[in-house]
PDB file of C-alpha atoms in Angstrom:
ATOM      1  CA  MET G 239      -0.420   0.056   0.021  1.00 90.00           C
ATOM      2  CA  LYS G 240       1.145   3.134  -0.790  1.00 97.00           C
ATOM      3  CA  THR G 241       0.805   6.660  -0.198  1.00 98.00           C
ATOM      4  CA  ALA G 242       1.698  10.162  -0.513  1.00 98.00           C
ATOM      5  CA  VAL G 243       0.988  13.233   0.953  1.00 98.00           C
ATOM      6  CA  ILE G 244       1.458  16.496  -0.046  1.00 98.00           C
ATOM      7  CA  VAL G 245       3.150  19.451   1.343  1.00 98.00           C
ATOM      8  CA  PHE G 246       2.772  23.216   0.669  1.00 97.00           C
ATOM      9  CA  PRO G 247       4.860  25.999   1.770  1.00 96.00           C
ATOM     10  CA  ALA G 248       3.313  26.525   5.625  1.00 96.00           C
ATOM     11  CA  SER G 249       1.261  23.180   5.346  1.00 97.00           C
ATOM     12  CA  ASN G 250       1.358  22.242   9.150  1.00 97.00           C
ATOM     13  CA  CYS G 251      -0.393  18.862   9.705  1.00 97.00           C
ATOM     14  CA  ASP G 252       1.309  16.924   6.566  1.00 98.00           C
ATOM     15  CA  ARG G 253       3.580  14.912   9.560  1.00 98.00           C
ATOM     16  CA  ASP G 254       0.506  14.700  11.486  1.00 98.00           C
ATOM     17  CA  ALA G 255      -0.739  12.998   8.484  1.00 98.00           C
ATOM     18  CA  ALA G 256       1.614  10.435   7.493  1.00 98.00           C
ATOM     19  CA  THR G 257       1.709   9.530  11.375  1.00 98.00           C
ATOM     20  CA  ALA G 258      -1.561   8.423  10.622  1.00 98.00           C
ATOM     21  CA  LEU G 259      -0.967   6.988   7.491  1.00 98.00           C
ATOM     22  CA  GLU G 260       2.132   5.022   8.477  1.00 98.00           C
ATOM     23  CA  GLN G 261      -0.041   3.937  11.602  1.00 98.00           C
ATOM     24  CA  ALA G 262      -2.950   2.786   9.353  1.00 97.00           C
ATOM     25  CA  THR G 263      -0.206   0.969   6.642  1.00 97.00           C
ATOM     26  CA  GLY G 264       2.661   0.113   8.224  1.00 97.00           C
ATOM     27  CA  THR G 265       4.675   2.377   5.534  1.00 97.00           C
ATOM     28  CA  ALA G 266       5.834   5.723   5.840  1.00 98.00           C
ATOM     29  CA  PRO G 267       4.078   7.303   3.082  1.00 98.00           C
ATOM     30  CA  HIS G 268       5.984   9.396   0.346  1.00 98.00           C
ATOM     31  CA  MET G 269       6.245  13.313   1.046  1.00 98.00           C
ATOM     32  CA  VAL G 270       5.878  15.544  -2.364  1.00 98.00           C
ATOM     33  CA  TRP G 271       6.745  19.097  -1.839  1.00 98.00           C
ATOM     34  CA  HIS G 272       4.394  20.960  -3.890  1.00 97.00           C
ATOM     35  CA  GLY G 273       6.886  22.548  -6.313  1.00 96.00           C
ATOM     36  CA  GLU G 274       7.425  18.662  -7.969  1.00 97.00           C
ATOM     37  CA  ALA G 275       5.783  17.928 -11.065  1.00 97.00           C
ATOM     38  CA  GLU G 276       4.735  14.501 -10.584  1.00 98.00           C
ATOM     39  CA  VAL G 277       3.200  12.580  -7.962  1.00 98.00           C
ATOM     40  CA  PRO G 278       4.551   8.823  -7.455  1.00 98.00           C
ATOM     41  CA  ASP G 279       2.380   6.332  -8.548  1.00 97.00           C
ATOM     42  CA  VAL G 280       0.486   5.465  -5.037  1.00 98.00           C
ATOM     43  CA  ASP G 281      -2.810   4.084  -4.037  1.00 98.00           C
ATOM     44  CA  PHE G 282      -3.949   7.210  -1.804  1.00 98.00           C
ATOM     45  CA  ILE G 283      -3.169  10.465  -1.725  1.00 98.00           C
ATOM     46  CA  VAL G 284      -3.936  13.384   1.508  1.00 98.00           C
ATOM     47  CA  LEU G 285      -3.413  17.141   1.382  1.00 98.00           C
ATOM     48  CA  PRO G 286      -3.060  17.622   4.788  1.00 98.00           C
ATOM     49  CA  GLY G 287      -4.071  21.030   6.766  1.00 98.00           C
ATOM     50  CA  GLY G 288      -2.159  24.250   7.561  1.00 97.00           C
ATOM     51  CA  PHE G 289      -2.557  27.378   6.246  1.00 96.00           C
ATOM     52  CA  SER G 290      -1.041  27.068   2.548  1.00 96.00           C
ATOM     53  CA  TYR G 291       1.022  30.310   1.288  1.00 95.00           C
ATOM     54  CA  GLY G 292       0.109  32.222   4.544  1.00 93.00           C
ATOM     55  CA  ASP G 293      -3.930  31.657   3.172  1.00 94.00           C
ATOM     56  CA  TYR G 294      -2.981  35.109   0.431  1.00 94.00           C
ATOM     57  CA  LEU G 295      -5.952  36.014  -1.883  1.00 95.00           C
ATOM     58  CA  ARG G 296      -8.095  33.001  -0.186  1.00 95.00           C
ATOM     59  CA  SER G 297      -7.418  30.262   1.689  1.00 96.00           C
ATOM     60  CA  GLY G 298      -5.790  27.191  -0.538  1.00 97.00           C
ATOM     61  CA  ALA G 299      -6.137  29.439  -3.151  1.00 97.00           C
ATOM     62  CA  MET G 300      -2.225  29.424  -4.790  1.00 96.00           C
ATOM     63  CA  ALA G 301      -1.402  26.330  -3.397  1.00 97.00           C
ATOM     64  CA  ALA G 302      -4.268  24.706  -6.504  1.00 97.00           C
ATOM     65  CA  ARG G 303      -2.496  26.033  -8.627  1.00 96.00           C
ATOM     66  CA  SER G 304       0.854  25.290  -7.373  1.00 95.00           C
ATOM     67  CA  PRO G 305       2.976  23.096  -9.772  1.00 96.00           C
ATOM     68  CA  ILE G 306       1.898  19.766  -8.254  1.00 98.00           C
ATOM     69  CA  MET G 307      -1.618  20.002  -8.423  1.00 98.00           C
ATOM     70  CA  ALA G 308      -2.021  19.233 -11.808  1.00 98.00           C
ATOM     71  CA  ASP G 309      -0.757  15.891 -10.949  1.00 98.00           C
ATOM     72  CA  VAL G 310      -2.983  15.424  -8.319  1.00 98.00           C
ATOM     73  CA  ILE G 311      -5.953  16.709 -10.006  1.00 98.00           C
ATOM     74  CA  ARG G 312      -5.173  14.175 -12.819  1.00 98.00           C
ATOM     75  CA  LYS G 313      -4.657  11.431 -10.553  1.00 98.00           C
ATOM     76  CA  ALA G 314      -8.299  11.917  -9.159  1.00 98.00           C
ATOM     77  CA  GLU G 315      -9.808  12.324 -12.097  1.00 97.00           C
ATOM     78  CA  ALA G 316      -8.265   9.002 -12.758  1.00 97.00           C
ATOM     79  CA  GLY G 317      -9.827   7.558  -9.825  1.00 97.00           C
ATOM     80  CA  VAL G 318      -6.936   7.476  -7.038  1.00 98.00           C
ATOM     81  CA  PRO G 319      -8.658   8.043  -3.901  1.00 98.00           C
ATOM     82  CA  LEU G 320      -7.603  11.880  -2.277  1.00 98.00           C
ATOM     83  CA  LEU G 321      -8.514  13.351   0.812  1.00 98.00           C
ATOM     84  CA  GLY G 322      -8.379  16.679   1.654  1.00 98.00           C
ATOM     85  CA  VAL G 323      -8.423  17.650   5.087  1.00 98.00           C
ATOM     86  CA  CYS G 324      -9.049  21.057   6.728  1.00 98.00           C
ATOM     87  CA  ASN G 325      -6.534  23.742   4.343  1.00 98.00           C
ATOM     88  CA  GLY G 326      -6.339  20.312   1.763  1.00 98.00           C
ATOM     89  CA  PHE G 327     -10.754  20.764   2.124  1.00 98.00           C
ATOM     90  CA  GLN G 328     -10.103  24.492   0.805  1.00 98.00           C
ATOM     91  CA  VAL G 329      -7.404  23.808  -2.076  1.00 98.00           C
ATOM     92  CA  LEU G 330     -10.086  20.926  -3.585  1.00 98.00           C
ATOM     93  CA  THR G 331     -12.749  23.391  -3.465  1.00 98.00           C
ATOM     94  CA  GLU G 332     -10.399  26.172  -5.170  1.00 97.00           C
ATOM     95  CA  ALA G 333      -9.405  23.001  -7.518  1.00 97.00           C
ATOM     96  CA  GLN G 334     -13.034  22.817  -8.295  1.00 96.00           C
ATOM     97  CA  LEU G 335     -12.486  19.268  -7.624  1.00 98.00           C
ATOM     98  CA  LEU G 336     -15.269  19.513  -4.776  1.00 98.00           C
ATOM     99  CA  PRO G 337     -18.137  22.212  -5.131  1.00 98.00           C
ATOM    100  CA  GLY G 338     -18.946  25.365  -3.185  1.00 97.00           C
ATOM    101  CA  ALA G 339     -16.439  27.539  -1.117  1.00 96.00           C
ATOM    102  CA  LEU G 340     -15.038  27.567   2.316  1.00 97.00           C
ATOM    103  CA  MET G 341     -15.599  31.144   3.353  1.00 94.00           C
ATOM    104  CA  ARG G 342     -14.455  33.001   6.686  1.00 94.00           C
ATOM    105  CA  ASN G 343     -16.092  31.494   9.644  1.00 95.00           C
ATOM    106  CA  ALA G 344     -19.844  33.191  10.241  1.00 93.00           C
ATOM    107  CA  GLY G 345     -18.585  34.400  13.900  1.00 92.00           C
ATOM    108  CA  LEU G 346     -15.707  35.755  12.541  1.00 90.00           C
ATOM    109  CA  ASP G 347     -13.269  34.251  15.392  1.00 93.00           C
ATOM    110  CA  PHE G 348     -10.865  31.039  14.709  1.00 96.00           C
ATOM    111  CA  VAL G 349     -12.417  27.743  15.922  1.00 97.00           C
ATOM    112  CA  CYS G 350     -10.434  25.253  18.073  1.00 97.00           C
ATOM    113  CA  GLY G 351     -11.740  21.965  20.138  1.00 97.00           C
ATOM    114  CA  MET G 352     -13.435  18.943  19.467  1.00 98.00           C
ATOM    115  CA  GLN G 353     -16.367  18.663  17.556  1.00 98.00           C
ATOM    116  CA  THR G 354     -18.923  15.746  17.431  1.00 98.00           C
ATOM    117  CA  LEU G 355     -19.945  14.667  13.637  1.00 98.00           C
ATOM    118  CA  GLN G 356     -22.729  13.146  12.582  1.00 98.00           C
ATOM    119  CA  VAL G 357     -21.370  10.100   9.988  1.00 98.00           C
ATOM    120  CA  VAL G 358     -24.540  11.191   7.193  1.00 97.00           C
ATOM    121  CA  ASN G 359     -22.616   8.811   4.760  1.00 96.00           C
ATOM    122  CA  ASP G 360     -20.820   5.219   5.981  1.00 95.00           C
ATOM    123  CA  ASP G 361     -21.378   3.601   2.518  1.00 94.00           C
ATOM    124  CA  THR G 362     -18.570   5.630   1.008  1.00 96.00           C
ATOM    125  CA  LYS G 363     -14.480   4.270  -0.097  1.00 95.00           C
ATOM    126  CA  PHE G 364     -13.726   6.643   2.918  1.00 98.00           C
ATOM    127  CA  THR G 365     -15.758   5.762   5.844  1.00 97.00           C
ATOM    128  CA  GLY G 366     -16.023   2.057   6.034  1.00 96.00           C
ATOM    129  CA  GLY G 367     -13.826   2.395   9.501  1.00 96.00           C
ATOM    130  CA  LEU G 368     -17.053   4.263  11.031  1.00 96.00           C
ATOM    131  CA  LYS G 369     -19.574   1.574  10.040  1.00 94.00           C
ATOM    132  CA  GLY G 370     -22.148   1.550  12.654  1.00 89.00           C
ATOM    133  CA  LYS G 371     -20.991   4.672  14.511  1.00 93.00           C
ATOM    134  CA  SER G 372     -23.528   7.365  14.117  1.00 96.00           C
ATOM    135  CA  TYR G 373     -21.358  10.282  15.389  1.00 98.00           C
ATOM    136  CA  VAL G 374     -16.996  10.885  15.807  1.00 98.00           C
ATOM    137  CA  ASP G 375     -15.331  13.164  17.286  1.00 98.00           C
ATOM    138  CA  PHE G 376     -12.737  14.667  15.096  1.00 98.00           C
ATOM    139  CA  PRO G 377     -11.267  18.206  16.467  1.00 98.00           C
ATOM    140  CA  VAL G 378     -11.310  21.364  13.724  1.00 98.00           C
ATOM    141  CA  ALA G 379      -8.748  24.371  13.993  1.00 98.00           C
ATOM    142  CA  HIS G 380      -9.876  26.703  11.097  1.00 97.00           C
ATOM    143  CA  HIS G 381     -10.740  30.397  10.085  1.00 96.00           C
ATOM    144  CA  ASP G 382     -12.317  30.180   7.008  1.00 96.00           C
ATOM    145  CA  GLY G 383     -14.279  26.626   7.492  1.00 97.00           C
ATOM    146  CA  ASN G 384     -17.691  27.910   6.812  1.00 97.00           C
ATOM    147  CA  TYR G 385     -18.626  25.547   3.671  1.00 97.00           C
ATOM    148  CA  GLU G 386     -21.365  27.408   1.342  1.00 95.00           C
ATOM    149  CA  ALA G 387     -22.760  26.776  -2.355  1.00 94.00           C
ATOM    150  CA  ASP G 388     -25.609  27.354  -3.525  1.00 93.00           C
ATOM    151  CA  GLU G 389     -28.580  26.284  -2.784  1.00 94.00           C
ATOM    152  CA  GLU G 390     -29.352  23.715  -6.182  1.00 96.00           C
ATOM    153  CA  THR G 391     -25.579  22.635  -5.336  1.00 97.00           C
ATOM    154  CA  LEU G 392     -26.831  21.983  -1.825  1.00 98.00           C
ATOM    155  CA  ASP G 393     -29.736  19.709  -2.689  1.00 98.00           C
ATOM    156  CA  ARG G 394     -27.679  18.013  -4.906  1.00 98.00           C
ATOM    157  CA  LEU G 395     -25.020  17.126  -2.495  1.00 98.00           C
ATOM    158  CA  GLU G 396     -27.658  16.207  -0.016  1.00 98.00           C
ATOM    159  CA  GLY G 397     -29.667  14.409  -2.630  1.00 98.00           C
ATOM    160  CA  GLU G 398     -26.765  12.020  -3.757  1.00 98.00           C
ATOM    161  CA  GLY G 399     -25.636  10.951  -0.147  1.00 97.00           C
ATOM    162  CA  ARG G 400     -22.113  13.298  -1.065  1.00 98.00           C
ATOM    163  CA  VAL G 401     -22.950  14.869   2.476  1.00 98.00           C
ATOM    164  CA  VAL G 402     -20.598  12.680   4.523  1.00 98.00           C
ATOM    165  CA  PHE G 403     -20.150  14.806   7.591  1.00 98.00           C
ATOM    166  CA  ARG G 404     -22.356  17.142   9.719  1.00 98.00           C
ATOM    167  CA  TYR G 405     -21.426  19.050  12.614  1.00 98.00           C
ATOM    168  CA  VAL G 406     -23.952  18.224  15.656  1.00 98.00           C
ATOM    169  CA  ALA G 407     -23.295  21.782  16.982  1.00 98.00           C
ATOM    170  CA  ASN G 408     -21.643  23.831  13.772  1.00 98.00           C
ATOM    171  CA  PRO G 409     -18.556  26.186  14.726  1.00 98.00           C
ATOM    172  CA  ASN G 410     -18.320  27.954  11.700  1.00 97.00           C
ATOM    173  CA  GLY G 411     -21.969  28.774  10.103  1.00 96.00           C
ATOM    174  CA  SER G 412     -21.776  25.952   7.444  1.00 97.00           C
ATOM    175  CA  ALA G 413     -24.447  25.816   5.158  1.00 97.00           C
ATOM    176  CA  ARG G 414     -26.827  22.812   6.568  1.00 98.00           C
ATOM    177  CA  ASN G 415     -23.788  22.002   9.421  1.00 98.00           C
ATOM    178  CA  ILE G 416     -21.400  20.135   6.328  1.00 98.00           C
ATOM    179  CA  ALA G 417     -18.625  19.055   7.047  1.00 98.00           C
ATOM    180  CA  GLY G 418     -17.363  17.133   4.683  1.00 98.00           C
ATOM    181  CA  ILE G 419     -18.269  16.033   1.070  1.00 98.00           C
ATOM    182  CA  VAL G 420     -17.561  13.819  -1.673  1.00 98.00           C
ATOM    183  CA  ASN G 421     -17.326  14.124  -5.015  1.00 98.00           C
ATOM    184  CA  ASP G 422     -19.258  12.770  -7.986  1.00 97.00           C
ATOM    185  CA  LYS G 423     -17.276   9.881  -8.467  1.00 98.00           C
ATOM    186  CA  GLY G 424     -17.005   9.446  -4.102  1.00 97.00           C
ATOM    187  CA  ASN G 425     -12.986   9.009  -4.710  1.00 98.00           C
ATOM    188  CA  VAL G 426     -12.700  12.545  -3.497  1.00 98.00           C
ATOM    189  CA  LEU G 427     -13.131  13.661   0.069  1.00 98.00           C
ATOM    190  CA  GLY G 428     -13.156  17.142   1.762  1.00 98.00           C
ATOM    191  CA  MET G 429     -13.143  17.597   5.742  1.00 98.00           C
ATOM    192  CA  MET G 430     -12.448  20.590   8.076  1.00 98.00           C
ATOM    193  CA  PRO G 431     -12.002  18.480  10.853  1.00 98.00           C
ATOM    194  CA  HIS G 432      -8.820  16.325  11.255  1.00 98.00           C
ATOM    195  CA  PRO G 433      -9.120  12.828  11.853  1.00 98.00           C
ATOM    196  CA  GLU G 434      -5.269  12.753  12.049  1.00 98.00           C
ATOM    197  CA  ARG G 435      -5.443  14.064  14.694  1.00 98.00           C
ATOM    198  CA  VAL G 436      -6.987  11.863  16.943  1.00 98.00           C
ATOM    199  CA  ILE G 437      -5.552   8.560  16.381  1.00 98.00           C
ATOM    200  CA  SER G 438      -4.408   7.481  19.355  1.00 97.00           C
ATOM    201  CA  PRO G 439      -6.005   7.890  22.704  1.00 97.00           C
ATOM    202  CA  VAL G 440      -2.590   9.980  24.344  1.00 96.00           C
ATOM    203  CA  LEU G 441      -4.341  12.086  21.470  1.00 95.00           C
ATOM    204  CA  GLY G 442      -7.382  12.718  23.436  1.00 94.00           C
ATOM    205  CA  GLY G 443      -8.969   9.779  20.891  1.00 97.00           C
ATOM    206  CA  THR G 444      -8.795   7.055  18.177  1.00 97.00           C
ATOM    207  CA  ASP G 445     -11.739   7.712  15.469  1.00 98.00           C
ATOM    208  CA  GLY G 446      -9.273   8.930  13.795  1.00 98.00           C
ATOM    209  CA  ALA G 447      -7.269   5.980  13.578  1.00 98.00           C
ATOM    210  CA  ALA G 448     -10.433   3.836  12.491  1.00 98.00           C
ATOM    211  CA  PHE G 449     -11.337   6.335  10.112  1.00 98.00           C
ATOM    212  CA  PHE G 450      -7.505   5.720   8.453  1.00 98.00           C
ATOM    213  CA  LYS G 451      -7.779   2.190   9.322  1.00 98.00           C
ATOM    214  CA  GLY G 452     -11.228   1.926   7.146  1.00 97.00           C
ATOM    215  CA  ILE G 453      -9.861   3.749   4.136  1.00 98.00           C
ATOM    216  CA  ILE G 454      -6.848   1.402   3.806  1.00 97.00           C
ATOM    217  CA  GLU G 455      -8.297  -1.823   4.255  1.00 96.00           C
ATOM    218  CA  ALA G 456     -11.124  -0.476   1.959  1.00 95.00           C
ATOM    219  CA  LEU G 457      -8.142  -0.121  -0.452  1.00 92.00           C
ATOM    220  CA  ASN G 458      -6.531  -3.560  -0.124  1.00 86.00           C
TER     221      ASN G 458
ATOM    222  CA  MET L 148      -0.844  49.559 -18.280  1.00 95.00           C
ATOM    223  CA  LYS L 149      -2.095  49.678 -14.759  1.00 97.00           C
ATOM    224  CA  ALA L 150      -4.851  47.671 -13.940  1.00 98.00           C
ATOM    225  CA  LYS L 151      -6.999  47.675 -10.699  1.00 98.00           C
ATOM    226  CA  VAL L 152      -9.102  44.721 -10.014  1.00 98.00           C
ATOM    227  CA  HIS L 153     -11.918  45.194  -7.687  1.00 98.00           C
ATOM    228  CA  ILE L 154     -13.094  42.066  -6.281  1.00 97.00           C
ATOM    229  CA  THR L 155     -16.825  41.789  -4.052  1.00 95.00           C
ATOM    230  CA  LEU L 156     -18.639  39.109  -3.187  1.00 94.00           C
ATOM    231  CA  LYS L 157     -21.400  37.773  -5.153  1.00 93.00           C
ATOM    232  CA  ASN L 158     -25.175  38.833  -3.538  1.00 88.00           C
ATOM    233  CA  GLY L 159     -26.560  36.407  -1.320  1.00 84.00           C
ATOM    234  CA  VAL L 160     -23.216  35.665  -0.016  1.00 87.00           C
ATOM    235  CA  LEU L 161     -22.870  36.219   3.453  1.00 83.00           C
ATOM    236  CA  ASP L 162     -20.097  38.743   4.489  1.00 88.00           C
ATOM    237  CA  PRO L 163     -19.240  38.152   7.813  1.00 87.00           C
ATOM    238  CA  GLN L 164     -16.614  40.756   7.408  1.00 89.00           C
ATOM    239  CA  GLY L 165     -19.019  43.150   6.623  1.00 92.00           C
ATOM    240  CA  LYS L 166     -21.448  42.332   9.069  1.00 91.00           C
ATOM    241  CA  ALA L 167     -19.021  43.184  11.862  1.00 91.00           C
ATOM    242  CA  ILE L 168     -18.060  46.455  10.124  1.00 94.00           C
ATOM    243  CA  GLU L 169     -21.280  47.290   9.796  1.00 95.00           C
ATOM    244  CA  GLY L 170     -21.684  46.795  13.993  1.00 93.00           C
ATOM    245  CA  ALA L 171     -19.031  48.526  14.593  1.00 95.00           C
ATOM    246  CA  LEU L 172     -20.165  51.786  12.566  1.00 97.00           C
ATOM    247  CA  HIS L 173     -23.532  51.892  14.390  1.00 97.00           C
ATOM    248  CA  GLY L 174     -21.280  51.209  17.216  1.00 95.00           C
ATOM    249  CA  LEU L 175     -19.869  54.257  16.516  1.00 97.00           C
ATOM    250  CA  GLY L 176     -23.419  56.379  16.240  1.00 97.00           C
ATOM    251  CA  PHE L 177     -22.894  55.983  12.240  1.00 97.00           C
ATOM    252  CA  ASP L 178     -26.989  55.212  12.166  1.00 96.00           C
ATOM    253  CA  GLU L 179     -26.873  55.962   8.527  1.00 97.00           C
ATOM    254  CA  VAL L 180     -25.202  52.905   7.618  1.00 97.00           C
ATOM    255  CA  GLY L 181     -26.760  50.534   5.927  1.00 96.00           C
ATOM    256  CA  GLU L 182     -25.737  46.936   4.650  1.00 94.00           C
ATOM    257  CA  VAL L 183     -21.780  46.588   4.598  1.00 95.00           C
ATOM    258  CA  ARG L 184     -19.742  44.397   2.484  1.00 94.00           C
ATOM    259  CA  GLN L 185     -16.475  44.042   2.400  1.00 94.00           C
ATOM    260  CA  GLY L 186     -13.719  43.127  -1.136  1.00 95.00           C
ATOM    261  CA  LYS L 187     -10.322  44.114  -1.704  1.00 95.00           C
ATOM    262  CA  VAL L 188      -8.403  46.023  -4.419  1.00 97.00           C
ATOM    263  CA  ILE L 189      -5.611  43.911  -6.452  1.00 98.00           C
ATOM    264  CA  GLU L 190      -3.545  46.703  -8.379  1.00 98.00           C
ATOM    265  CA  LEU L 191      -1.396  45.167 -11.204  1.00 97.00           C
ATOM    266  CA  GLN L 192       1.411  46.568 -13.783  1.00 97.00           C
ATOM    267  CA  VAL L 193       0.286  44.819 -17.077  1.00 97.00           C
ATOM    268  CA  ASN L 194       3.283  45.050 -19.902  1.00 96.00           C
ATOM    269  CA  GLU L 195       1.258  45.955 -22.534  1.00 96.00           C
ATOM    270  CA  THR L 196      -0.272  49.166 -24.052  1.00 95.00           C
ATOM    271  CA  ASP L 197      -3.238  47.808 -25.884  1.00 96.00           C
ATOM    272  CA  GLU L 198      -5.738  48.151 -23.676  1.00 96.00           C
ATOM    273  CA  ALA L 199      -8.109  45.513 -25.004  1.00 96.00           C
ATOM    274  CA  LYS L 200      -5.059  42.969 -25.393  1.00 97.00           C
ATOM    275  CA  ALA L 201      -4.125  43.925 -21.665  1.00 97.00           C
ATOM    276  CA  ARG L 202      -8.446  43.579 -20.534  1.00 97.00           C
ATOM    277  CA  GLU L 203      -8.343  40.032 -21.918  1.00 97.00           C
ATOM    278  CA  GLN L 204      -5.173  39.051 -19.908  1.00 98.00           C
ATOM    279  CA  VAL L 205      -6.386  40.621 -16.339  1.00 98.00           C
ATOM    280  CA  GLU L 206      -9.468  38.608 -17.745  1.00 97.00           C
ATOM    281  CA  ALA L 207      -7.696  35.528 -17.756  1.00 97.00           C
ATOM    282  CA  MET L 208      -5.939  36.017 -14.559  1.00 97.00           C
ATOM    283  CA  CYS L 209      -9.292  36.989 -12.708  1.00 97.00           C
ATOM    284  CA  LYS L 210     -10.472  33.525 -14.125  1.00 95.00           C
ATOM    285  CA  LYS L 211      -7.506  31.466 -13.591  1.00 95.00           C
ATOM    286  CA  LEU L 212      -6.380  33.347 -10.166  1.00 96.00           C
ATOM    287  CA  LEU L 213      -7.541  36.485  -8.846  1.00 97.00           C
ATOM    288  CA  ALA L 214     -11.283  35.934  -8.205  1.00 97.00           C
ATOM    289  CA  ASN L 215     -12.890  32.387  -6.926  1.00 95.00           C
ATOM    290  CA  PRO L 216     -16.539  32.496  -9.620  1.00 91.00           C
ATOM    291  CA  VAL L 217     -18.144  30.371  -6.970  1.00 90.00           C
ATOM    292  CA  MET L 218     -18.497  33.344  -4.148  1.00 92.00           C
ATOM    293  CA  GLU L 219     -16.831  36.630  -6.524  1.00 95.00           C
ATOM    294  CA  ASN L 220     -17.575  38.833  -9.056  1.00 96.00           C
ATOM    295  CA  TYR L 221     -14.901  41.206 -10.601  1.00 97.00           C
ATOM    296  CA  THR L 222     -14.650  44.170 -12.439  1.00 97.00           C
ATOM    297  CA  ILE L 223     -11.188  45.476 -13.820  1.00 98.00           C
ATOM    298  CA  GLU L 224     -10.202  49.153 -14.289  1.00 97.00           C
ATOM    299  CA  LEU L 225      -7.304  50.466 -16.944  1.00 97.00           C
ATOM    300  CA  SER L 226      -5.342  53.359 -17.503  1.00 95.00           C
ATOM    301  CA  ALA L 227      -2.440  54.060 -18.611  1.00 89.00           C
TER     302      ALA L 227
END
């Protein structure tokens, strides 16, 4: 099982993501710098959290246009599973791999803390490890996590079962309490909460370990 | 030429920063203030003397990077 984490300038959850992937696969992922032209041939790619390019212009805007993204987009379109967490979700919307946009939190505050999420759809490539769990606890830490899209898009996402996670207590004003969505083919998941931060009891939770284990098992 | 790109949020897109500014202005006693919307201005020096060509180039920059069409509108102002 080969995996990769894309590292942008000012990514700051790349090593957490790498630890979570190594725990789930037994093998360290490729760490791929944003200036590279190609991602190695892997089974799963993660866009990590952080503040790529200092959130200049719009969160995720510059990272979505960095050199590596042409190949990330190509691989995602060819069906390679791709997970974007937090800043990674912002990059996915900016790259138009997912619809909508992540706007400034409605309360204007940076929000940081554990969130209980409803697992809305446990029948995706990404949620096999959460089967039977109606709720999981993943932490959030973001300033621009307010998911917005037009009503038609929101209706479509809900109608097609593409809302994967919802906040139980909405921390950022996201439309319809959306915390995570998948693309129409089901191989690209974007989510604001951080599963890679809860992969061991010492970190305050293990729901993230089950999440990553499930993704890897589904790929095997 | 010089280009000034004005980027604003589309109508109907929630603008919490504009709302906060509106509240602060009301707090200062500017009761005449209605809705406030915040945007941004980007100034560019374009190495092109033909206005039509410069507009086309800046338009492409807006579509590719400067504005996010999901939530933002833009207008371009050119000057020599």
